[in-house]
Tab-separated table of C-alpha atoms and ligand atoms in Angstrom:
chain	number	residue	atom	x	y	z
A	990	MET	CA	125.332	110.388	84.258
A	991	THR	CA	126.627	113.435	84.392
A	992	VAL	CA	128.824	114.848	87.359
A	993	ASP	CA	129.571	118.033	87.663
A	994	PRO	CA	133.573	117.940	85.980
A	995	ASP	CA	134.489	121.176	89.182
A	996	LEU	CA	133.270	118.873	91.954
A	997	PRO	CA	136.152	117.289	93.965
A	998	ARG	CA	135.979	113.501	93.545
A	999	PRO	CA	136.444	111.146	96.429
A	1000	GLU	CA	138.526	108.424	95.527
A	1001	VAL	CA	136.614	105.340	94.015
A	1002	VAL	CA	137.777	102.000	94.639
A	1003	GLU	CA	136.402	99.223	92.252
A	1004	GLY	CA	136.273	95.413	94.338
A	1005	GLU	CA	138.213	93.503	96.738
A	1006	ALA	CA	141.423	96.191	96.536
A	1007	GLY	CA	139.869	98.957	98.525
A	1008	VAL	CA	138.436	97.067	101.109
A	1009	GLN	CA	141.627	97.048	103.372
A	1010	LEU	CA	141.686	100.476	102.377
A	1011	ALA	CA	138.665	101.522	103.555
A	1012	SER	CA	138.812	99.465	106.887
A	1013	GLU	CA	141.991	101.747	107.725
A	1014	LEU	CA	140.071	104.360	106.882
A	1015	ILE	CA	136.319	103.583	109.858
A	1016	ARG	CA	139.063	102.501	112.041
A	1017	ALA	CA	140.677	105.811	111.606
A	1018	GLY	CA	137.975	107.344	111.845
A	1019	GLY	CA	137.208	107.996	107.979
A	1020	LEU	CA	134.245	107.655	106.196
A	1021	VAL	CA	133.673	105.589	103.807
A	1022	ALA	CA	130.572	105.057	101.333
A	1023	PHE	CA	130.282	101.087	100.951
A	1024	PRO	CA	127.488	98.519	98.792
A	1025	THR	CA	125.132	96.700	100.078
A	1026	GLU	CA	122.713	94.638	99.162
A	1027	THR	CA	119.654	97.166	99.752
A	1028	VAL	CA	121.420	100.482	98.798
A	1029	TYR	CA	124.711	101.867	99.179
A	1030	GLY	CA	125.830	103.335	103.008
A	1031	LEU	CA	128.153	106.070	104.169
A	1032	GLY	CA	130.295	103.850	106.836
A	1033	ALA	CA	131.772	105.265	110.081
A	1034	ASP	CA	132.739	103.560	113.357
A	1035	ALA	CA	130.124	102.979	115.147
A	1036	THR	CA	131.863	102.836	118.335
A	1037	ASN	CA	133.443	106.853	117.358
A	1038	PRO	CA	130.732	109.140	118.160
A	1039	GLU	CA	133.755	112.190	116.674
A	1040	ALA	CA	133.413	110.138	113.521
A	1041	VAL	CA	130.057	109.208	113.866
A	1042	ALA	CA	128.808	113.027	113.791
A	1043	ARG	CA	131.090	113.510	110.184
A	1044	ILE	CA	128.580	111.202	108.853
A	1045	PHE	CA	125.662	113.635	110.308
A	1046	ALA	CA	127.632	116.628	109.206
A	1047	ALA	CA	128.439	115.154	105.150
A	1048	LYS	CA	124.866	113.770	104.675
A	1049	GLY	CA	123.133	117.496	106.348
A	1050	ARG	CA	120.862	115.212	108.585
A	1051	PRO	CA	119.204	116.110	111.855
A	1052	THR	CA	121.468	114.686	114.703
A	1053	ASP	CA	118.925	113.026	116.603
A	1054	HIS	CA	117.924	110.773	113.600
A	1055	PRO	CA	119.411	107.714	114.487
A	1056	LEU	CA	121.650	105.086	112.273
A	1057	ILE	CA	121.914	101.554	111.820
A	1058	VAL	CA	124.650	99.575	113.089
A	1059	HIS	CA	126.468	97.410	110.416
A	1060	LEU	CA	127.444	94.092	111.741
A	1061	GLY	CA	129.978	91.856	110.152
A	1062	GLU	CA	128.156	88.374	111.690
A	1063	ALA	CA	124.761	87.842	114.014
A	1064	SER	CA	126.646	86.960	116.717
A	1065	LEU	CA	127.897	90.413	117.125
A	1066	ILE	CA	124.405	91.564	118.430
A	1067	GLU	CA	125.090	90.411	122.031
A	1068	ALA	CA	127.398	92.989	121.949
A	1069	TRP	CA	125.389	95.701	120.775
A	1070	ALA	CA	121.940	95.159	122.123
A	1071	ASP	CA	121.473	94.448	126.062
A	1072	VAL	CA	118.165	91.989	125.480
A	1073	VAL	CA	117.950	89.634	122.723
A	1074	PRO	CA	114.246	88.198	122.486
A	1075	PRO	CA	113.811	84.452	120.448
A	1076	GLU	CA	112.001	86.072	117.533
A	1077	ALA	CA	115.487	88.219	117.367
A	1078	HIS	CA	117.112	85.113	116.695
A	1079	LEU	CA	114.867	83.665	114.709
A	1080	LEU	CA	114.920	86.378	111.980
A	1081	ALA	CA	118.153	86.530	111.955
A	1082	ASP	CA	118.630	82.709	111.396
A	1083	ALA	CA	115.822	83.364	108.594
A	1084	PHE	CA	117.386	86.337	106.815
A	1085	TRP	CA	120.753	87.749	107.673
A	1086	PRO	CA	122.961	88.132	106.146
A	1087	GLY	CA	120.022	90.410	104.622
A	1088	PRO	CA	117.714	93.167	104.224
A	1089	LEU	CA	116.468	92.917	107.340
A	1090	THR	CA	117.074	95.738	110.038
A	1091	MET	CA	115.921	94.819	113.619
A	1092	LEU	CA	115.658	97.525	116.470
A	1093	LEU	CA	116.122	95.917	120.254
A	1094	TRP	CA	116.969	97.827	123.454
A	1095	ARG	CA	120.656	98.562	123.273
A	1096	SER	CA	124.145	97.841	125.211
A	1097	PRO	CA	125.760	100.462	126.679
A	1098	LYS	CA	128.064	100.088	123.724
A	1099	ALA	CA	126.084	102.077	121.183
A	1100	PRO	CA	126.863	105.151	121.673
A	1101	ASP	CA	124.469	107.871	122.130
A	1102	ALA	CA	125.608	109.721	118.683
A	1103	VAL	CA	124.144	106.483	116.714
A	1104	THR	CA	120.834	105.811	118.504
A	1105	GLY	CA	120.309	109.734	118.820
A	1106	GLY	CA	120.038	109.236	122.140
A	1107	ARG	CA	117.240	106.557	122.255
A	1108	ASP	CA	117.369	103.500	124.549
A	1109	THR	CA	116.969	101.356	121.128
A	1110	VAL	CA	119.582	100.428	118.315
A	1111	GLY	CA	118.786	98.949	115.080
A	1112	LEU	CA	121.093	96.260	113.605
A	1113	ARG	CA	121.833	94.631	110.733
A	1114	VAL	CA	123.933	92.327	108.696
A	1115	PRO	CA	124.196	93.149	105.354
A	1116	ASP	CA	124.224	90.478	102.420
A	1117	HIS	CA	127.254	92.094	100.398
A	1118	PRO	CA	130.278	90.058	99.977
A	1119	LEU	CA	132.566	93.567	100.334
A	1120	ALA	CA	130.086	94.281	102.927
A	1121	LEU	CA	131.014	91.705	104.846
A	1122	GLN	CA	134.598	91.824	104.104
A	1123	LEU	CA	134.942	95.211	105.392
A	1124	LEU	CA	132.803	94.691	108.543
A	1125	ASP	CA	134.862	91.554	108.809
A	1126	ALA	CA	138.254	93.842	108.332
A	1127	VAL	CA	136.999	96.520	110.638
A	1128	GLY	CA	135.656	94.188	112.976
A	1129	ASP	CA	132.956	95.575	114.717
A	1130	GLY	CA	129.658	97.940	113.830
A	1131	VAL	CA	129.651	100.190	111.400
A	1132	ALA	CA	126.834	102.876	111.786
A	1133	ALA	CA	125.704	103.795	108.666
A	1134	PRO	CA	122.796	105.509	106.984
A	1135	SER	CA	121.914	106.001	102.978
A	1136	ALA	CA	125.102	107.335	101.231
A	1137	ASN	CA	122.440	110.302	100.004
A	1138	ARG	CA	122.168	113.761	101.457
A	1139	PHE	CA	119.657	114.768	103.353
A	1140	GLY	CA	116.261	114.302	101.578
A	1141	ARG	CA	117.423	112.799	98.304
A	1142	VAL	CA	116.905	109.542	97.004
A	1143	SER	CA	119.310	106.812	98.305
A	1144	PRO	CA	122.254	105.599	96.166
A	1145	THR	CA	122.493	102.451	94.312
A	1146	THR	CA	125.588	102.779	92.414
A	1147	ALA	CA	128.860	104.338	93.356
A	1148	ALA	CA	128.357	107.041	90.849
A	1149	ASP	CA	125.049	108.185	92.589
A	1150	VAL	CA	127.277	108.402	95.649
A	1151	VAL	CA	130.049	110.576	93.925
A	1152	ALA	CA	126.688	112.805	92.675
A	1153	ASP	CA	125.273	113.569	95.771
A	1154	LEU	CA	128.223	113.465	98.242
A	1155	GLY	CA	130.996	114.791	95.854
A	1156	ASP	CA	134.038	114.565	98.419
A	1157	ASP	CA	132.746	115.123	101.365
A	1158	VAL	CA	133.408	111.258	101.814
A	1159	ASP	CA	136.767	109.663	102.162
A	1160	LEU	CA	136.429	106.439	100.089
A	1161	VAL	CA	134.107	105.278	97.744
A	1162	LEU	CA	134.053	101.357	97.606
A	1163	ASP	CA	132.367	100.248	94.217
A	1164	GLY	CA	130.404	97.054	93.847
A	1165	GLY	CA	128.210	97.631	91.101
A	1166	PRO	CA	124.642	98.538	91.243
A	1167	CYS	CA	122.808	96.907	94.553
A	1168	ARG	CA	120.344	94.167	94.043
A	1169	VAL	CA	117.430	94.933	95.937
A	1170	GLY	CA	117.456	98.255	95.259
A	1171	VAL	CA	115.669	99.462	98.499
A	1172	GLU	CA	116.540	99.709	101.882
A	1173	SER	CA	115.947	96.764	104.809
A	1174	THR	CA	113.109	96.175	106.259
A	1175	ILE	CA	113.130	97.872	109.532
A	1176	VAL	CA	111.196	95.366	112.535
A	1177	ASP	CA	110.951	97.084	116.128
A	1178	LEU	CA	111.448	94.029	118.328
A	1179	THR	CA	111.203	96.295	121.911
A	1180	GLY	CA	107.490	96.132	122.404
A	1181	GLU	CA	104.950	93.034	123.048
A	1182	ALA	CA	104.555	92.841	119.416
A	1183	PRO	CA	107.324	93.082	116.741
A	1184	VAL	CA	106.141	96.031	114.513
A	1185	VAL	CA	107.321	96.799	110.871
A	1186	LEU	CA	108.287	100.661	110.802
A	1187	ARG	CA	109.642	99.978	107.530
A	1188	PRO	CA	108.610	98.231	105.053
A	1189	GLY	CA	112.152	96.586	101.975
A	1190	GLY	CA	113.788	94.321	101.195
A	1191	VAL	CA	112.371	91.755	103.006
A	1192	GLY	CA	108.643	91.095	102.240
A	1193	LEU	CA	105.846	91.140	104.906
A	1194	ASP	CA	104.683	87.830	104.027
A	1195	ARG	CA	108.225	86.470	104.291
A	1196	LEU	CA	108.377	87.559	108.433
A	1197	ALA	CA	104.929	86.399	109.077
A	1198	ASP	CA	106.080	82.613	107.967
A	1199	VAL	CA	109.048	83.147	110.347
A	1200	LEU	CA	106.991	84.713	113.178
A	1201	GLY	CA	104.408	82.280	112.842
A	1202	ARG	CA	101.715	85.769	112.929
A	1203	GLU	CA	101.919	89.038	110.999
A	1204	PRO	CA	103.339	91.752	111.678
A	1205	ASP	CA	101.749	94.911	112.508
A	1206	LEU	CA	103.112	97.729	109.798
A	1207	HIS	CA	103.022	100.684	111.456
A	1208	ARG	CA	101.056	103.088	108.867
A	1209	GLY	CA	100.393	106.403	108.975
A	1210	PRO	CA	101.662	109.353	107.367
A	1211	ALA	CA	104.739	110.333	108.340
A	1212	PRO	CA	105.161	113.154	110.600
A	1213	GLN	CA	103.747	111.215	113.396
A	1214	ARG	CA	105.557	108.472	112.737
A	1215	SER	CA	108.427	110.767	113.268
A	1216	ALA	CA	108.931	110.038	116.770
A	1217	ARG	CA	109.402	106.066	116.232
A	1218	ALA	CA	111.095	105.913	113.540
A	1219	PRO	CA	112.612	109.902	112.510
A	1220	GLY	CA	113.977	108.908	109.255
A	1221	MET	CA	110.297	108.021	107.929
A	1222	LEU	CA	109.514	111.582	107.013
A	1223	ALA	CA	107.634	112.568	103.711
A	1224	ALA	CA	110.154	114.692	102.312
A	1225	HIS	CA	112.237	111.461	102.363
A	1226	TYR	CA	112.609	109.440	98.981
A	1227	ALA	CA	111.785	111.978	96.890
A	1228	PRO	CA	112.960	113.215	93.430
A	1229	ARG	CA	112.986	116.414	92.185
A	1230	ALA	CA	110.365	116.089	89.553
A	1231	THR	CA	106.286	115.801	91.225
A	1232	VAL	CA	105.875	112.520	91.403
A	1233	VAL	CA	101.969	111.236	90.666
A	1234	VAL	CA	101.006	107.705	91.762
A	1235	THR	CA	98.126	106.260	89.429
A	1236	ASP	CA	96.928	102.654	87.955
A	1237	GLU	CA	97.392	101.000	84.655
A	1238	VAL	CA	93.898	102.440	83.319
A	1239	SER	CA	94.460	106.203	83.864
A	1240	VAL	CA	98.087	106.465	83.480
A	1241	ALA	CA	97.999	107.892	79.877
A	1242	SER	CA	95.269	110.626	80.455
A	1243	VAL	CA	96.620	111.514	84.055
A	1244	ALA	CA	100.034	112.498	82.112
A	1245	ALA	CA	98.231	113.937	78.874
A	1246	ASP	CA	96.249	116.067	81.031
A	1247	LEU	CA	99.210	117.425	82.923
A	1248	VAL	CA	100.978	117.985	79.324
A	1249	SER	CA	98.336	120.053	78.335
A	1250	ARG	CA	98.725	122.082	81.794
A	1251	GLY	CA	102.436	123.179	79.963
A	1252	GLU	CA	103.664	122.809	83.117
A	1253	GLY	CA	106.839	120.870	82.296
A	1254	ARG	CA	107.729	117.908	81.193
A	1255	VAL	CA	106.112	115.370	82.409
A	1256	GLY	CA	107.311	111.506	82.240
A	1257	VAL	CA	105.664	108.149	83.171
A	1258	LEU	CA	107.342	104.822	85.258
A	1259	ALA	CA	105.076	101.764	84.739
A	1260	PRO	CA	105.594	98.118	84.996
A	1261	ARG	CA	105.000	97.409	81.481
A	1262	VAL	CA	105.121	99.349	78.206
A	1263	THR	CA	101.942	101.957	78.689
A	1264	ASP	CA	99.837	102.000	75.409
A	1265	GLY	CA	98.210	105.146	73.856
A	1266	LEU	CA	100.789	107.530	75.846
A	1267	ALA	CA	100.467	111.027	74.010
A	1268	ALA	CA	104.094	112.128	72.013
A	1269	ASP	CA	105.312	114.647	74.445
A	1270	VAL	CA	105.025	111.946	77.128
A	1271	ILE	CA	108.519	110.687	78.459
A	1272	GLU	CA	108.455	106.939	79.011
A	1273	LEU	CA	111.301	105.702	81.492
A	1274	GLU	CA	112.241	101.951	80.675
A	1275	PRO	CA	109.288	99.682	82.260
A	1276	ALA	CA	109.848	98.386	85.223
A	1277	GLY	CA	108.936	94.666	85.463
A	1278	SER	CA	108.119	92.545	88.445
A	1279	PRO	CA	108.228	93.913	92.150
A	1280	GLU	CA	112.170	92.811	92.932
A	1281	GLU	CA	112.986	94.780	89.099
A	1282	TYR	CA	110.883	97.455	90.084
A	1283	ALA	CA	112.819	97.431	93.417
A	1284	ARG	CA	116.095	97.208	91.582
A	1285	LEU	CA	115.737	100.134	89.659
A	1286	LEU	CA	113.394	102.202	91.084
A	1287	TYR	CA	116.056	104.825	92.454
A	1288	SER	CA	118.306	105.187	89.466
A	1289	ARG	CA	114.442	105.795	87.861
A	1290	LEU	CA	113.942	108.733	90.262
A	1291	ARG	CA	117.499	109.924	89.489
A	1292	GLN	CA	117.174	109.137	85.951
A	1293	ALA	CA	113.798	111.374	86.086
A	1294	ASP	CA	115.585	114.200	87.222
A	1295	ARG	CA	118.417	114.483	84.618
A	1296	LEU	CA	115.748	114.723	82.106
A	1297	ARG	CA	114.118	117.892	83.594
A	1298	ILE	CA	110.989	115.960	84.315
A	1299	ALA	CA	109.221	118.586	86.165
A	1300	TRP	CA	105.791	115.336	86.462
A	1301	LEU	CA	106.753	111.526	87.103
A	1302	VAL	CA	103.330	109.477	86.434
A	1303	CYS	CA	104.478	106.294	88.476
A	1304	VAL	CA	101.969	102.842	88.040
A	1305	PRO	CA	102.540	101.213	91.072
A	1306	PRO	CA	104.059	97.492	91.185
A	1307	ALA	CA	102.112	94.638	92.959
A	1308	ALA	CA	101.714	94.798	96.593
A	1309	LYS	CA	103.815	91.538	96.794
A	1310	GLY	CA	107.164	90.743	98.168
A	1311	VAL	CA	109.566	93.824	97.888
A	1312	GLY	CA	106.258	95.507	95.938
A	1313	VAL	CA	105.186	97.044	99.003
A	1314	ALA	CA	108.539	98.762	100.123
A	1315	VAL	CA	108.361	100.408	96.281
A	1316	ARG	CA	104.414	101.385	97.042
A	1317	ASP	CA	105.563	103.241	100.104
A	1318	ARG	CA	108.378	104.763	99.097
A	1319	LEU	CA	106.419	106.041	95.669
A	1320	GLY	CA	103.880	107.162	98.520
A	1321	ARG	CA	106.426	109.028	100.307
A	1322	ALA	CA	107.891	110.604	97.273
A	1323	ALA	CA	104.288	111.468	95.677
A	1324	ALA	CA	103.061	113.279	99.661
A	1325	ALA	CA	106.116	115.115	99.317
A	1326	GLY	CA	105.343	116.915	96.505
A	1327	THR	CA	102.235	118.164	97.718
A	1328	ALA	CA	103.317	119.158	101.166
B	2825	LIG	O1	119.386	99.188	104.043
B	2825	LIG	C1	119.390	100.198	104.319
B	2825	LIG	O2	118.436	99.381	105.813
B	2825	LIG	C2	120.416	100.782	104.418
B	2825	LIG	C3	121.670	100.030	104.236
B	2825	LIG	C4	122.879	101.331	104.043
B	2825	LIG	O3	121.751	99.516	105.407
B	2825	LIG	N1	120.354	102.149	105.288
B	2825	LIG	C5	119.455	103.043	105.746
B	2825	LIG	O4	119.869	103.748	106.331
B	2825	LIG	O5	118.658	103.456	104.933
B	2825	LIG	P1	118.846	105.222	107.247
B	2825	LIG	O6	119.676	105.586	108.104
B	2825	LIG	O7	118.667	105.775	105.585
B	2825	LIG	O8	117.446	105.103	106.977
B	2825	LIG	C6	116.934	104.304	108.817
B	2825	LIG	C7	116.322	104.341	109.403
B	2825	LIG	C8	115.946	105.709	109.566
B	2825	LIG	O9	114.290	106.008	109.574
B	2825	LIG	C9	116.225	105.544	111.393
B	2825	LIG	O10	115.764	106.451	111.810
B	2825	LIG	C10	115.582	104.134	111.833
B	2825	LIG	O11	116.162	103.189	110.413
B	2825	LIG	N2	116.469	103.584	112.931
B	2825	LIG	C11	117.542	103.462	112.918
B	2825	LIG	N3	117.965	103.055	114.013
B	2825	LIG	C12	116.762	103.456	114.739
B	2825	LIG	C13	116.650	103.485	116.196
B	2825	LIG	N4	117.171	102.724	117.403
B	2825	LIG	N5	115.042	103.750	116.801
B	2825	LIG	C14	114.068	103.977	115.896
B	2825	LIG	N6	114.301	104.028	114.641
B	2825	LIG	C15	115.943	103.661	114.136
B	2826	LIG	MG1	117.817	106.654	104.041
C-alpha cells in the first residue's frame, strides 16, 4: 500500500495494548478508529456532542447524516431506545454481537448530534474482540460511522484508515483485516413491519428466519431514499475507477470493448478467473464465494485505484446471503460513475 510519506500519521496501536489508551481518548472527547467485523469505525463518545461533531469534521460528512451507536452489550439498548419492540429482542438474541444495526425510537440519551435531529437511533453490538473490549472499557455508547472520508469506500484494514484520514484521527486501533468486509445490515423497526434499509453482513434469508417473515427491502434509486437513510447516496461506496457491472458471459467482451476505446486502463473483478480476457486487461484476484467477495470487495476497489484502473468491470457474486449486500454496493458504485 502507498501512503504519502509526508502525511502526518496518527498513532497506530495493535491489539489489546491499545484498548486502554483508546478508551481513555474516547472518554476525553477524542476520535479513535477501531476494527469491527464489518469495516473500521471512526468512534467518539456518543453522549458528547462536541466529540461527535469532530467525527463529521474529520470525515467531511454532512451533519444531518445520523451515526450508528455501538454498544458493548445488548442490555444497553434499553438506555438508548425509548421503545423496544419484541422483534428487537428477537434480532438482538439472534444476531448480536454481529453485523446488524436496528433503528429504534431514540431515548433522550441519544443526542441530536448522533441522530441528525431524527427521532430514531441506530444501534449495534459489533462482533470483534477489540471492539467489544473497547466498548466495555468506555462503558457506554460509541458513535461511529465507517472510518473513511465522505464518499470513499469503507476501510477494512488499519492501513486503509491511515491512508484516508491521516492524523485527523487521534488513534487507530489495529485489529487486522475485517472478517465480513461490508457494512452491517440496517433494519428499521419503527414502522408497522420491519424494513431493511441497507443489506449487509446479515443475509435477508437469516433475518426472515428469525422474524418469521420476509422483511421488506427498501429499494429504489438512492437520492429519493435520502430522507430515510441519509447515508445511502449513490456516490457512496465508489472508487475512483468507473465501475461497470456485467455477467460472466459478457465480461471478456465488455472489457475488450473498453480497451478498444482507449480511455484508460481496464480491470476485471469476478468470482472466478475469466477466460479469454484481452492481454491489456488487468484481472484482479478473483473473489470466490459471496462471503469471500464481501470480505475482499473494498480492498479490491482500493487496489484498482492504486493500479490506476479507469474502468473496473465487475461480475457480482450470487444474490445469496451477504452476496445481496455486495451486489448493492457494486450497483451503487456503478451508479456513482454515471451520475
Ligand atoms: O457496519 C457498519 O454499520 C459500520 C461499522 C463501523 O459499524 N458503520 C457504518 O456506518 O457503516 P455509516 O455511518 O458509514 O453508515 C450508517 C448508515 C448511514 O447510511 C446512516 O444514514 C444510517 O446508517 N443511519 C444511522 N442512524 C440512522 C437513523 N437514526 N435513521 C436513519 N438512518 C440511520
Ligand atoms: Mg459509511
